[in-house]
Amino acid sequence: MLKQYLQFKLSQKLSPQQIQLMKLIQLPTQAFEQRLKQELEENPALENGKETKDEFDDNMDEFDNSDDDFNENETIEAEDINVDDYLSDDEIPDYRTQANNYSADDEEKNVPYAAGTSFTQHLTNQLNTFRLSDEEYNIAEFLVGSVDESGYIRRSISDIVDDLAFTQGVYTDEKSVEQIFQIVHQLDPAGVGARSLQECLSIQLHRKEKYPDVELACNIIDKAFDQFTKKHYKKLLQKFDITEMQLKDAIEEIERLNPKPGGSYAGNNRMVEHVVPDFAIKIVDGELELTLNGRNAPELHVSREYSNMMKGYKEAKEKSKSQKDAVLFIKQKLDAAKWFIEAIKQRQQTLFVTMSSIMHYQKDYFLSGDERKLKPMILKDIADEIDMDVSTVSRVANSKYVDTPYGTKLIKEFFSESMTNDQGEEVSTREIKKILETVIEEENKRKPLTDEKLATILKEKGYPIARRTVAKYREQLDIPVARLRKKI
């Protein structure tokens, strides 16, 4: 039996301009400049610079009234544009490989790169100072190419031997690779090419002059690394028959070492992060003053030359097929230019309105710089206040920086959830974390406070939170457990 059903389906189709706006909003200043540069290069109908109002209005009139006598197949309608094409990753524009702080929902987190010699090339150049056979050089070059951004080679020798055979055509054994490792370990910066933290620290210590403190430090790392990392100081004192002062001096020697030798080289393979504040907040006569970075407000206009071409076609008596094809291209470029200009204006307004709302919401903090005065604030609080979508506020908060009298801050740092203190008041979790951080800084490092004791102290200060919550906040602050905070 054939049955018929009537089904209503509500769907929303984003316009190309809305898509452009969402993408533009999440771009920080530097990435926005690259995006602007790309658009100017790709669209000849878009020009940078100021144009008189009359000329601009004329251009827009000519553009808006350029429908002429196209038939339906020739007219470019917004509905015909596939949204998926706008969101496709098949052709990633240049700016997407140069941005440094995208929002959390963006998988691409690339940042501007620094010109110069790469870390790998820096290491490879040093191999030329050793006398190596062709096979030894090939193995050394392969090992150098396996060094990660921290300066380590985190692969087993057996895997390296297999890869040399399959990918380089170099047939060798583990003993030969181990010998070449000793050469790589002589490269600068000291510790590069290590296979573990223990080996990294040991390499650096063995390069130092053998003072008593250094020799003891070498013995600790080479012979009692596990006890050292767990801070079992009493066992170390017994094992090496030394005084607390000797142990303290040796530990200070170890603490001066670099656990990530790759990070010390400015021209390494890692991208170099450059943060440019998108906003600035100043205190003027006791009041907060917000400004948007001027680099976010370019002066753009539609090309008068392209508008004139459209006008010329409109006035032409005879219109050939090639002229119609050309004018379709021109109209497409003019559409894109107009959309882009409007999207930039909306971007500027959205950024300023959002940051202004955040600034006023956290006025007490911005006037004092005291993190304990940060109010509980979630994305919805700001979204409701400015009547925008939560996702829009998220794009601004997750990817933008603001220059304040207290340093440059990532805007999302001003957001936090709330909890109730013993007086029934709503307080920010940021406030509690700040107090927790202060308590730990002031503790006796010979007897660090356990999470249970920290919870008791916070309760005495009016913040009744559980031990497991203290542990969570401590981990979020990147503070180790009590045993690992212990010092002699």
Short mmCIF file of C-alpha atoms in Angstrom, two decimals:
data_model
loop_
_atom_site.label_atom_id
_atom_site.label_comp_id
_atom_site.label_asym_id
_atom_site.label_seq_id
_atom_site.Cartn_x
_atom_site.Cartn_y
_atom_site.Cartn_z
CA MET A 1 0.00 0.00 0.00
CA LEU A 2 1.38 3.34 -1.04
CA LYS A 3 1.36 5.95 1.72
CA GLN A 4 2.10 9.61 1.37
CA TYR A 5 3.63 11.70 4.11
CA LEU A 6 3.98 15.44 4.41
CA GLN A 7 7.22 16.36 6.11
CA PHE A 8 8.34 19.87 7.04
CA LYS A 9 12.06 20.46 7.30
CA LEU A 10 13.59 23.67 8.64
CA SER A 11 17.10 24.29 7.36
CA GLN A 12 19.40 27.26 7.41
CA LYS A 13 21.74 27.99 4.58
CA LEU A 14 24.57 30.37 5.36
CA SER A 15 25.27 33.05 2.82
CA PRO A 16 28.82 33.44 1.50
CA GLN A 17 29.08 36.74 3.38
CA GLN A 18 28.12 35.09 6.67
CA ILE A 19 30.74 32.42 6.09
CA GLN A 20 33.38 35.04 5.31
CA LEU A 21 32.42 36.97 8.42
CA MET A 22 32.75 33.94 10.70
CA LYS A 23 36.15 33.15 9.27
CA LEU A 24 37.32 36.76 9.52
CA ILE A 25 36.14 37.17 13.12
CA GLN A 26 38.28 34.31 14.38
CA LEU A 27 41.43 35.61 12.69
CA PRO A 28 43.88 37.50 14.93
CA THR A 29 45.53 40.67 13.63
CA GLN A 30 48.50 39.11 11.83
CA ALA A 31 46.46 36.40 10.14
CA PHE A 32 43.83 39.00 9.18
CA GLU A 33 46.52 41.07 7.44
CA GLN A 34 47.61 38.03 5.45
CA ARG A 35 43.99 37.29 4.55
CA LEU A 36 43.52 40.90 3.43
CA LYS A 37 46.68 40.76 1.34
CA GLN A 38 45.51 37.54 -0.29
CA GLU A 39 42.10 39.00 -1.15
CA LEU A 40 43.68 42.12 -2.68
CA GLU A 41 45.97 39.94 -4.81
CA GLU A 42 43.21 37.60 -5.95
CA ASN A 43 40.46 40.15 -6.59
CA PRO A 44 41.39 43.03 -8.93
CA ALA A 45 38.00 44.63 -8.25
CA LEU A 46 39.08 45.28 -4.64
CA GLU A 47 41.51 48.11 -3.98
CA ASN A 48 43.34 49.35 -0.90
CA GLY A 49 43.25 53.01 0.05
CA LYS A 50 40.77 55.79 0.50
CA GLU A 51 38.30 56.87 -2.15
CA THR A 52 36.08 59.94 -2.01
CA LYS A 53 32.50 59.30 -0.89
CA ASP A 54 30.99 60.52 -4.15
CA GLU A 55 33.15 58.24 -6.24
CA PHE A 56 32.40 55.32 -3.95
CA ASP A 57 28.65 55.95 -4.10
CA ASP A 58 28.83 56.23 -7.90
CA ASN A 59 30.68 52.95 -8.06
CA MET A 60 28.18 51.21 -5.85
CA ASP A 61 25.25 52.65 -7.84
CA GLU A 62 26.76 51.39 -11.07
CA PHE A 63 27.44 48.04 -9.46
CA ASP A 64 24.02 47.66 -7.86
CA ASN A 65 22.15 48.57 -11.05
CA SER A 66 24.15 46.34 -13.35
CA ASP A 67 21.55 43.62 -13.82
CA ASP A 68 20.94 44.74 -17.41
CA ASP A 69 19.24 42.16 -19.59
CA PHE A 70 20.89 38.95 -18.35
CA ASN A 71 18.71 35.89 -18.47
CA GLU A 72 18.40 33.61 -15.46
CA ASN A 73 21.25 31.38 -16.56
CA GLU A 74 23.63 34.31 -16.81
CA THR A 75 22.83 35.97 -13.49
CA ILE A 76 24.92 34.97 -10.50
CA GLU A 77 22.60 34.28 -7.59
CA ALA A 78 23.78 33.79 -3.99
CA GLU A 79 21.58 30.64 -3.77
CA ASP A 80 23.65 29.01 -6.49
CA ILE A 81 26.82 29.20 -4.44
CA ASN A 82 27.71 25.97 -2.69
CA VAL A 83 28.54 26.63 0.99
CA ASP A 84 30.77 23.53 1.00
CA ASP A 85 33.04 25.18 -1.55
CA TYR A 86 33.66 28.00 0.90
CA LEU A 87 34.46 25.60 3.69
CA SER A 88 36.53 23.18 1.59
CA ASP A 89 40.07 22.43 2.73
CA ASP A 90 41.21 21.36 -0.73
CA GLU A 91 42.86 24.70 -1.30
CA ILE A 92 44.13 26.12 1.96
CA PRO A 93 44.81 29.85 1.56
CA ASP A 94 48.20 31.23 2.55
CA TYR A 95 47.01 32.96 5.68
CA ARG A 96 45.88 29.65 7.18
CA THR A 97 49.52 28.54 7.29
CA GLN A 98 50.73 31.71 9.00
CA ALA A 99 48.26 32.35 11.84
CA ASN A 100 49.31 31.90 15.45
CA ASN A 101 46.25 31.69 17.62
CA TYR A 102 43.10 30.25 16.13
CA SER A 103 40.05 29.46 18.20
CA ALA A 104 39.66 26.12 19.93
CA ASP A 105 37.32 24.74 17.25
CA ASP A 106 39.90 25.28 14.51
CA GLU A 107 42.20 22.33 13.94
CA GLU A 108 44.84 24.46 12.23
CA LYS A 109 47.17 26.02 14.78
CA ASN A 110 50.05 27.13 12.59
CA VAL A 111 51.99 30.25 13.45
CA PRO A 112 54.32 32.67 11.60
CA TYR A 113 57.67 31.14 10.75
CA ALA A 114 61.09 32.70 11.12
CA ALA A 115 63.43 32.93 8.16
CA GLY A 116 66.97 31.59 8.42
CA THR A 117 68.71 28.24 8.88
CA SER A 118 66.47 25.47 10.16
CA PHE A 119 67.42 23.49 13.25
CA THR A 120 68.00 20.37 11.13
CA GLN A 121 70.29 22.27 8.75
CA HIS A 122 72.14 23.80 11.69
CA LEU A 123 72.92 20.28 12.96
CA THR A 124 73.73 18.90 9.50
CA ASN A 125 76.25 21.70 8.89
CA GLN A 126 78.13 20.62 12.02
CA LEU A 127 78.56 17.07 10.67
CA ASN A 128 81.02 18.47 8.13
CA THR A 129 83.51 19.09 10.97
CA PHE A 130 83.86 15.31 11.54
CA ARG A 131 85.78 12.81 9.44
CA LEU A 132 83.09 10.39 8.33
CA SER A 133 82.85 7.79 5.59
CA ASP A 134 79.95 8.09 3.17
CA GLU A 135 77.97 5.45 5.06
CA GLU A 136 78.69 7.05 8.43
CA TYR A 137 77.65 10.45 7.10
CA ASN A 138 74.39 9.03 5.71
CA ILE A 139 73.59 7.46 9.09
CA ALA A 140 74.48 10.68 10.94
CA GLU A 141 72.38 12.76 8.55
CA PHE A 142 69.44 10.39 9.06
CA LEU A 143 69.78 10.64 12.85
CA VAL A 144 69.91 14.44 12.66
CA GLY A 145 66.77 14.36 10.52
CA SER A 146 65.06 12.31 13.24
CA VAL A 147 65.65 14.95 15.94
CA ASP A 148 62.31 16.35 17.10
CA GLU A 149 61.53 19.96 18.01
CA SER A 150 62.65 19.43 21.63
CA GLY A 151 66.03 18.11 20.50
CA TYR A 152 65.39 14.40 21.15
CA ILE A 153 65.49 11.26 19.00
CA ARG A 154 62.58 9.26 20.38
CA ARG A 155 63.02 6.07 18.35
CA SER A 156 64.61 2.73 19.11
CA ILE A 157 67.87 1.81 17.41
CA SER A 158 66.25 -1.26 15.83
CA ASP A 159 63.60 0.95 14.18
CA ILE A 160 66.30 3.30 12.93
CA VAL A 161 68.27 0.37 11.44
CA ASP A 162 65.14 -0.83 9.63
CA ASP A 163 64.30 2.63 8.31
CA LEU A 164 67.84 3.18 7.06
CA ALA A 165 67.56 0.00 5.03
CA PHE A 166 64.06 0.57 3.66
CA THR A 167 64.13 4.32 3.03
CA GLN A 168 67.80 5.16 2.51
CA GLY A 169 69.22 1.92 1.14
CA VAL A 170 71.83 1.94 3.93
CA TYR A 171 72.34 -1.52 5.42
CA THR A 172 73.96 -1.36 8.83
CA ASP A 173 73.65 -2.79 12.34
CA GLU A 174 72.72 -1.47 15.78
CA LYS A 175 76.34 -1.26 16.93
CA SER A 176 77.29 1.03 14.04
CA VAL A 177 74.27 3.28 14.66
CA GLU A 178 75.16 3.46 18.37
CA GLN A 179 78.66 4.68 17.42
CA ILE A 180 77.19 7.42 15.22
CA PHE A 181 74.90 8.41 18.12
CA GLN A 182 78.05 9.31 20.08
CA ILE A 183 79.02 11.70 17.26
CA VAL A 184 75.57 13.29 17.16
CA HIS A 185 75.82 13.81 20.93
CA GLN A 186 78.84 16.03 20.33
CA LEU A 187 76.80 18.52 18.30
CA ASP A 188 75.54 21.83 19.64
CA PRO A 189 73.38 22.66 21.50
CA ALA A 190 74.61 20.26 24.17
CA GLY A 191 72.20 17.40 24.81
CA VAL A 192 70.79 17.27 21.29
CA GLY A 193 70.07 13.80 19.91
CA ALA A 194 69.44 12.31 23.36
CA ARG A 195 66.97 9.45 23.60
CA SER A 196 65.74 10.30 27.09
CA LEU A 197 65.80 13.13 29.63
CA GLN A 198 68.40 11.23 31.64
CA GLU A 199 70.73 10.94 28.64
CA CYS A 200 70.11 14.61 27.71
CA LEU A 201 71.13 15.86 31.16
CA SER A 202 74.08 13.43 31.32
CA ILE A 203 75.46 14.67 27.98
CA GLN A 204 75.33 18.27 29.17
CA LEU A 205 76.97 17.52 32.52
CA HIS A 206 79.80 15.49 30.98
CA ARG A 207 80.68 18.49 28.78
CA LYS A 208 81.22 20.70 31.82
CA GLU A 209 84.49 21.09 33.67
CA LYS A 210 84.73 18.47 36.38
CA TYR A 211 84.23 20.53 39.52
CA PRO A 212 83.08 18.56 42.60
CA ASP A 213 79.49 19.81 42.19
CA VAL A 214 79.47 18.72 38.54
CA GLU A 215 80.97 15.31 39.28
CA LEU A 216 78.37 14.65 41.97
CA ALA A 217 75.63 15.84 39.60
CA CYS A 218 76.92 13.39 36.95
CA ASN A 219 76.82 10.51 39.44
CA ILE A 220 73.30 11.40 40.53
CA ILE A 221 71.98 11.51 36.96
CA ASP A 222 73.91 8.43 35.78
CA LYS A 223 73.49 6.21 38.84
CA ALA A 224 70.43 7.45 40.78
CA PHE A 225 68.19 9.17 38.27
CA ASP A 226 64.99 7.52 39.52
CA GLN A 227 65.65 8.56 43.11
CA PHE A 228 66.49 12.10 41.93
CA THR A 229 63.25 12.52 39.92
CA LYS A 230 61.20 11.26 42.87
CA LYS A 231 63.11 13.60 45.21
CA HIS A 232 64.12 10.86 47.60
CA TYR A 233 66.83 13.10 49.04
CA LYS A 234 67.51 10.98 52.13
CA LYS A 235 68.36 8.00 49.91
CA LEU A 236 70.69 10.17 47.83
CA LEU A 237 72.47 11.42 50.97
CA GLN A 238 73.02 7.82 52.10
CA LYS A 239 73.97 6.46 48.68
CA PHE A 240 76.71 9.01 47.99
CA ASP A 241 77.62 9.71 51.65
CA ILE A 242 77.35 13.48 51.23
CA THR A 243 76.06 16.46 53.20
CA GLU A 244 72.80 18.31 52.50
CA MET A 245 74.81 21.32 51.27
CA GLN A 246 76.73 19.16 48.76
CA LEU A 247 73.48 17.66 47.51
CA LYS A 248 71.90 21.11 47.24
CA ASP A 249 74.84 22.42 45.17
CA ALA A 250 74.69 19.40 42.85
CA ILE A 251 70.93 19.78 42.34
CA GLU A 252 71.38 23.47 41.54
CA GLU A 253 73.92 22.41 38.90
CA ILE A 254 71.35 20.04 37.38
CA GLU A 255 68.59 22.66 37.48
CA ARG A 256 70.73 24.96 35.32
CA LEU A 257 70.68 22.42 32.47
CA ASN A 258 68.34 22.64 29.48
CA PRO A 259 65.83 19.73 29.37
CA LYS A 260 64.82 20.74 25.82
CA PRO A 261 67.98 21.65 23.89
CA GLY A 262 66.00 22.00 20.64
CA GLY A 263 63.99 24.86 22.09
CA SER A 264 67.09 26.99 22.67
CA TYR A 265 67.76 27.40 18.94
CA ALA A 266 65.82 30.39 17.56
CA GLY A 267 65.88 29.10 13.98
CA ASN A 268 64.66 25.60 14.69
CA ASN A 269 61.93 23.70 12.90
CA ARG A 270 59.31 24.87 15.36
CA MET A 271 57.26 27.84 14.39
CA VAL A 272 58.17 31.03 16.20
CA GLU A 273 55.16 32.53 17.91
CA HIS A 274 54.55 36.24 17.52
CA VAL A 275 51.66 37.71 19.46
CA VAL A 276 50.23 41.00 18.23
CA PRO A 277 47.54 42.45 20.55
CA ASP A 278 44.22 42.87 18.78
CA PHE A 279 43.01 45.39 21.37
CA ALA A 280 44.50 47.80 23.88
CA ILE A 281 42.99 48.86 27.19
CA LYS A 282 44.31 51.95 28.95
CA ILE A 283 43.28 53.74 32.12
CA VAL A 284 42.65 57.42 31.37
CA ASP A 285 41.58 59.66 34.28
CA GLY A 286 40.40 56.63 36.23
CA GLU A 287 38.28 55.31 33.35
CA LEU A 288 38.91 52.39 30.98
CA GLU A 289 39.57 53.21 27.33
CA LEU A 290 39.38 50.49 24.67
CA THR A 291 40.96 50.70 21.21
CA LEU A 292 41.03 48.21 18.36
CA ASN A 293 44.41 47.66 16.75
CA GLY A 294 44.43 49.97 13.71
CA ARG A 295 45.76 47.15 11.54
CA ASN A 296 42.28 45.62 11.79
CA ALA A 297 40.65 48.62 10.11
CA PRO A 298 41.95 48.87 6.53
CA GLU A 299 40.54 51.34 4.01
CA LEU A 300 39.13 49.43 1.05
CA HIS A 301 36.98 50.36 -1.91
CA VAL A 302 35.57 48.82 -5.08
CA SER A 303 37.73 49.42 -8.16
CA ARG A 304 36.39 52.30 -10.24
CA GLU A 305 37.98 50.73 -13.31
CA TYR A 306 35.91 47.56 -12.87
CA SER A 307 32.76 49.56 -12.23
CA ASN A 308 33.42 51.52 -15.43
CA MET A 309 33.78 48.26 -17.37
CA MET A 310 30.37 47.22 -16.07
CA LYS A 311 28.97 50.61 -17.04
CA GLY A 312 30.51 50.35 -20.51
CA TYR A 313 28.86 47.00 -21.08
CA LYS A 314 25.52 48.37 -19.92
CA GLU A 315 25.69 51.25 -22.41
CA ALA A 316 26.87 49.10 -25.34
CA LYS A 317 24.20 48.62 -27.99
CA GLU A 318 25.45 45.27 -29.23
CA LYS A 319 26.50 42.62 -26.71
CA SER A 320 28.54 39.69 -27.99
CA LYS A 321 28.82 36.30 -26.27
CA SER A 322 32.42 37.03 -25.23
CA GLN A 323 31.34 40.37 -23.74
CA LYS A 324 28.65 38.62 -21.72
CA ASP A 325 31.16 36.07 -20.43
CA ALA A 326 33.55 38.87 -19.48
CA VAL A 327 30.89 40.87 -17.66
CA LEU A 328 29.84 37.78 -15.69
CA PHE A 329 33.43 37.54 -14.46
CA ILE A 330 33.47 41.26 -13.61
CA LYS A 331 30.17 41.01 -11.75
CA GLN A 332 31.48 38.06 -9.74
CA LYS A 333 34.57 40.03 -8.71
CA LEU A 334 32.50 43.09 -7.81
CA ASP A 335 30.18 40.90 -5.72
CA ALA A 336 33.16 39.46 -3.89
CA ALA A 337 34.70 42.90 -3.31
CA LYS A 338 31.48 44.33 -1.91
CA TRP A 339 30.93 41.29 0.31
CA PHE A 340 34.48 41.46 1.63
CA ILE A 341 34.29 45.16 2.48
CA GLU A 342 31.02 44.66 4.32
CA ALA A 343 32.36 41.60 6.16
CA ILE A 344 35.37 43.59 7.37
CA LYS A 345 33.11 46.35 8.70
CA GLN A 346 31.02 43.80 10.55
CA ARG A 347 34.17 42.13 11.86
CA GLN A 348 35.42 45.42 13.31
CA GLN A 349 32.07 46.09 14.95
CA THR A 350 31.78 42.56 16.36
CA LEU A 351 35.30 42.61 17.81
CA PHE A 352 34.87 46.02 19.41
CA VAL A 353 31.42 45.35 20.85
CA THR A 354 32.48 41.97 22.27
CA MET A 355 35.69 43.25 23.86
CA SER A 356 33.93 46.34 25.18
CA SER A 357 31.38 44.14 26.94
CA ILE A 358 34.12 41.95 28.44
CA MET A 359 36.03 45.04 29.59
CA HIS A 360 33.03 46.50 31.40
CA TYR A 361 32.07 43.13 32.87
CA GLN A 362 35.56 42.79 34.36
CA LYS A 363 36.00 46.49 35.14
CA ASP A 364 37.30 45.87 38.68
CA TYR A 365 40.08 43.68 37.34
CA PHE A 366 41.15 46.01 34.53
CA LEU A 367 41.32 48.95 36.95
CA SER A 368 43.41 47.07 39.50
CA GLY A 369 45.17 44.18 37.78
CA ASP A 370 44.23 41.96 40.74
CA GLU A 371 43.17 38.56 39.37
CA ARG A 372 41.19 37.94 42.54
CA LYS A 373 38.78 40.62 41.30
CA LEU A 374 37.91 38.69 38.14
CA LYS A 375 34.19 37.94 38.24
CA PRO A 376 32.77 34.58 37.24
CA MET A 377 32.06 34.96 33.51
CA ILE A 378 31.07 32.46 30.86
CA LEU A 379 30.61 32.93 27.12
CA LYS A 380 26.82 33.05 27.48
CA ASP A 381 27.07 36.05 29.83
CA ILE A 382 28.69 38.16 27.12
CA ALA A 383 26.61 36.66 24.28
CA ASP A 384 23.37 37.59 26.08
CA GLU A 385 24.61 41.10 26.83
CA ILE A 386 25.54 41.94 23.24
CA ASP A 387 22.78 39.78 21.69
CA MET A 388 25.13 37.60 19.67
CA ASP A 389 25.66 33.88 19.34
CA VAL A 390 27.88 32.11 21.88
CA SER A 391 30.03 30.72 19.04
CA THR A 392 30.78 34.28 17.88
CA VAL A 393 31.96 35.30 21.35
CA SER A 394 34.01 32.09 21.48
CA ARG A 395 35.77 32.98 18.22
CA VAL A 396 36.79 36.35 19.67
CA ALA A 397 37.76 35.02 23.10
CA ASN A 398 39.81 32.05 21.90
CA SER A 399 41.88 33.80 19.27
CA LYS A 400 42.43 37.40 20.36
CA TYR A 401 44.88 39.16 22.66
CA VAL A 402 44.48 42.44 24.53
CA ASP A 403 47.26 44.74 25.69
CA THR A 404 46.54 45.83 29.26
CA PRO A 405 48.52 47.84 31.83
CA TYR A 406 49.40 44.46 33.32
CA GLY A 407 50.72 42.78 30.18
CA THR A 408 49.31 41.17 27.04
CA LYS A 409 46.55 38.68 27.84
CA LEU A 410 44.61 36.08 25.88
CA ILE A 411 40.99 37.14 26.17
CA LYS A 412 39.73 33.69 27.09
CA GLU A 413 41.75 33.97 30.32
CA PHE A 414 39.12 36.40 31.64
CA PHE A 415 36.44 33.71 31.48
CA SER A 416 35.88 31.35 34.40
CA GLU A 417 33.17 29.39 36.08
CA SER A 418 31.83 30.19 39.52
CA MET A 419 31.48 28.56 42.90
CA THR A 420 29.87 29.64 46.15
CA ASN A 421 32.00 30.62 49.15
CA ASP A 422 31.06 30.07 52.80
CA GLN A 423 29.13 33.36 52.79
CA GLY A 424 26.93 32.29 49.91
CA GLU A 425 28.62 34.64 47.40
CA GLU A 426 29.42 33.68 43.82
CA VAL A 427 33.20 33.78 43.30
CA SER A 428 35.35 33.05 40.26
CA THR A 429 37.34 29.84 40.10
CA ARG A 430 40.18 32.06 38.88
CA GLU A 431 40.11 33.81 42.24
CA ILE A 432 40.44 30.47 44.05
CA LYS A 433 43.29 29.36 41.78
CA LYS A 434 45.13 32.61 42.46
CA ILE A 435 44.81 32.09 46.23
CA LEU A 436 45.91 28.46 45.84
CA GLU A 437 48.93 29.57 43.83
CA THR A 438 49.84 32.14 46.51
CA VAL A 439 49.54 29.57 49.34
CA ILE A 440 51.84 27.15 47.47
CA GLU A 441 54.39 29.90 46.75
CA GLU A 442 54.56 30.76 50.45
CA GLU A 443 54.75 27.15 51.73
CA ASN A 444 57.83 25.69 53.41
CA LYS A 445 59.54 23.91 50.51
CA ARG A 446 61.22 21.49 52.91
CA LYS A 447 57.71 20.32 53.88
CA PRO A 448 55.35 21.13 50.98
CA LEU A 449 51.61 21.12 51.64
CA THR A 450 49.61 18.11 50.50
CA ASP A 451 46.36 18.57 48.58
CA GLU A 452 44.43 17.68 51.74
CA LYS A 453 46.23 20.38 53.74
CA LEU A 454 45.70 22.88 50.91
CA ALA A 455 41.97 22.11 50.96
CA THR A 456 41.92 22.77 54.73
CA ILE A 457 43.70 26.13 54.30
CA LEU A 458 41.30 27.21 51.53
CA LYS A 459 38.34 26.21 53.70
CA GLU A 460 39.73 28.38 56.51
CA LYS A 461 39.94 31.27 54.01
CA GLY A 462 36.25 30.83 53.17
CA TYR A 463 36.46 28.55 50.13
CA PRO A 464 35.01 25.12 50.99
CA ILE A 465 36.29 22.92 48.17
CA ALA A 466 37.14 19.23 48.18
CA ARG A 467 40.64 17.76 48.03
CA ARG A 468 40.01 16.37 44.52
CA THR A 469 39.01 19.88 43.37
CA VAL A 470 42.25 21.26 44.81
CA ALA A 471 44.15 18.59 42.87
CA LYS A 472 42.30 19.56 39.67
CA TYR A 473 43.06 23.26 40.10
CA ARG A 474 46.70 22.51 40.98
CA GLU A 475 47.11 20.46 37.80
CA GLN A 476 45.48 23.22 35.73
CA LEU A 477 48.06 25.62 37.20
CA ASP A 478 50.78 23.15 36.17
CA ILE A 479 51.96 22.77 39.78
CA PRO A 480 53.38 19.34 40.73
CA VAL A 481 52.34 17.29 43.76
CA ALA A 482 53.83 18.08 47.18
CA ARG A 483 56.61 15.45 46.97
CA LEU A 484 57.93 16.93 43.72
CA ARG A 485 57.89 20.48 45.16
CA LYS A 486 60.20 19.46 47.97
CA LYS A 487 63.56 21.22 48.23
CA ILE A 488 66.51 20.80 50.54
#
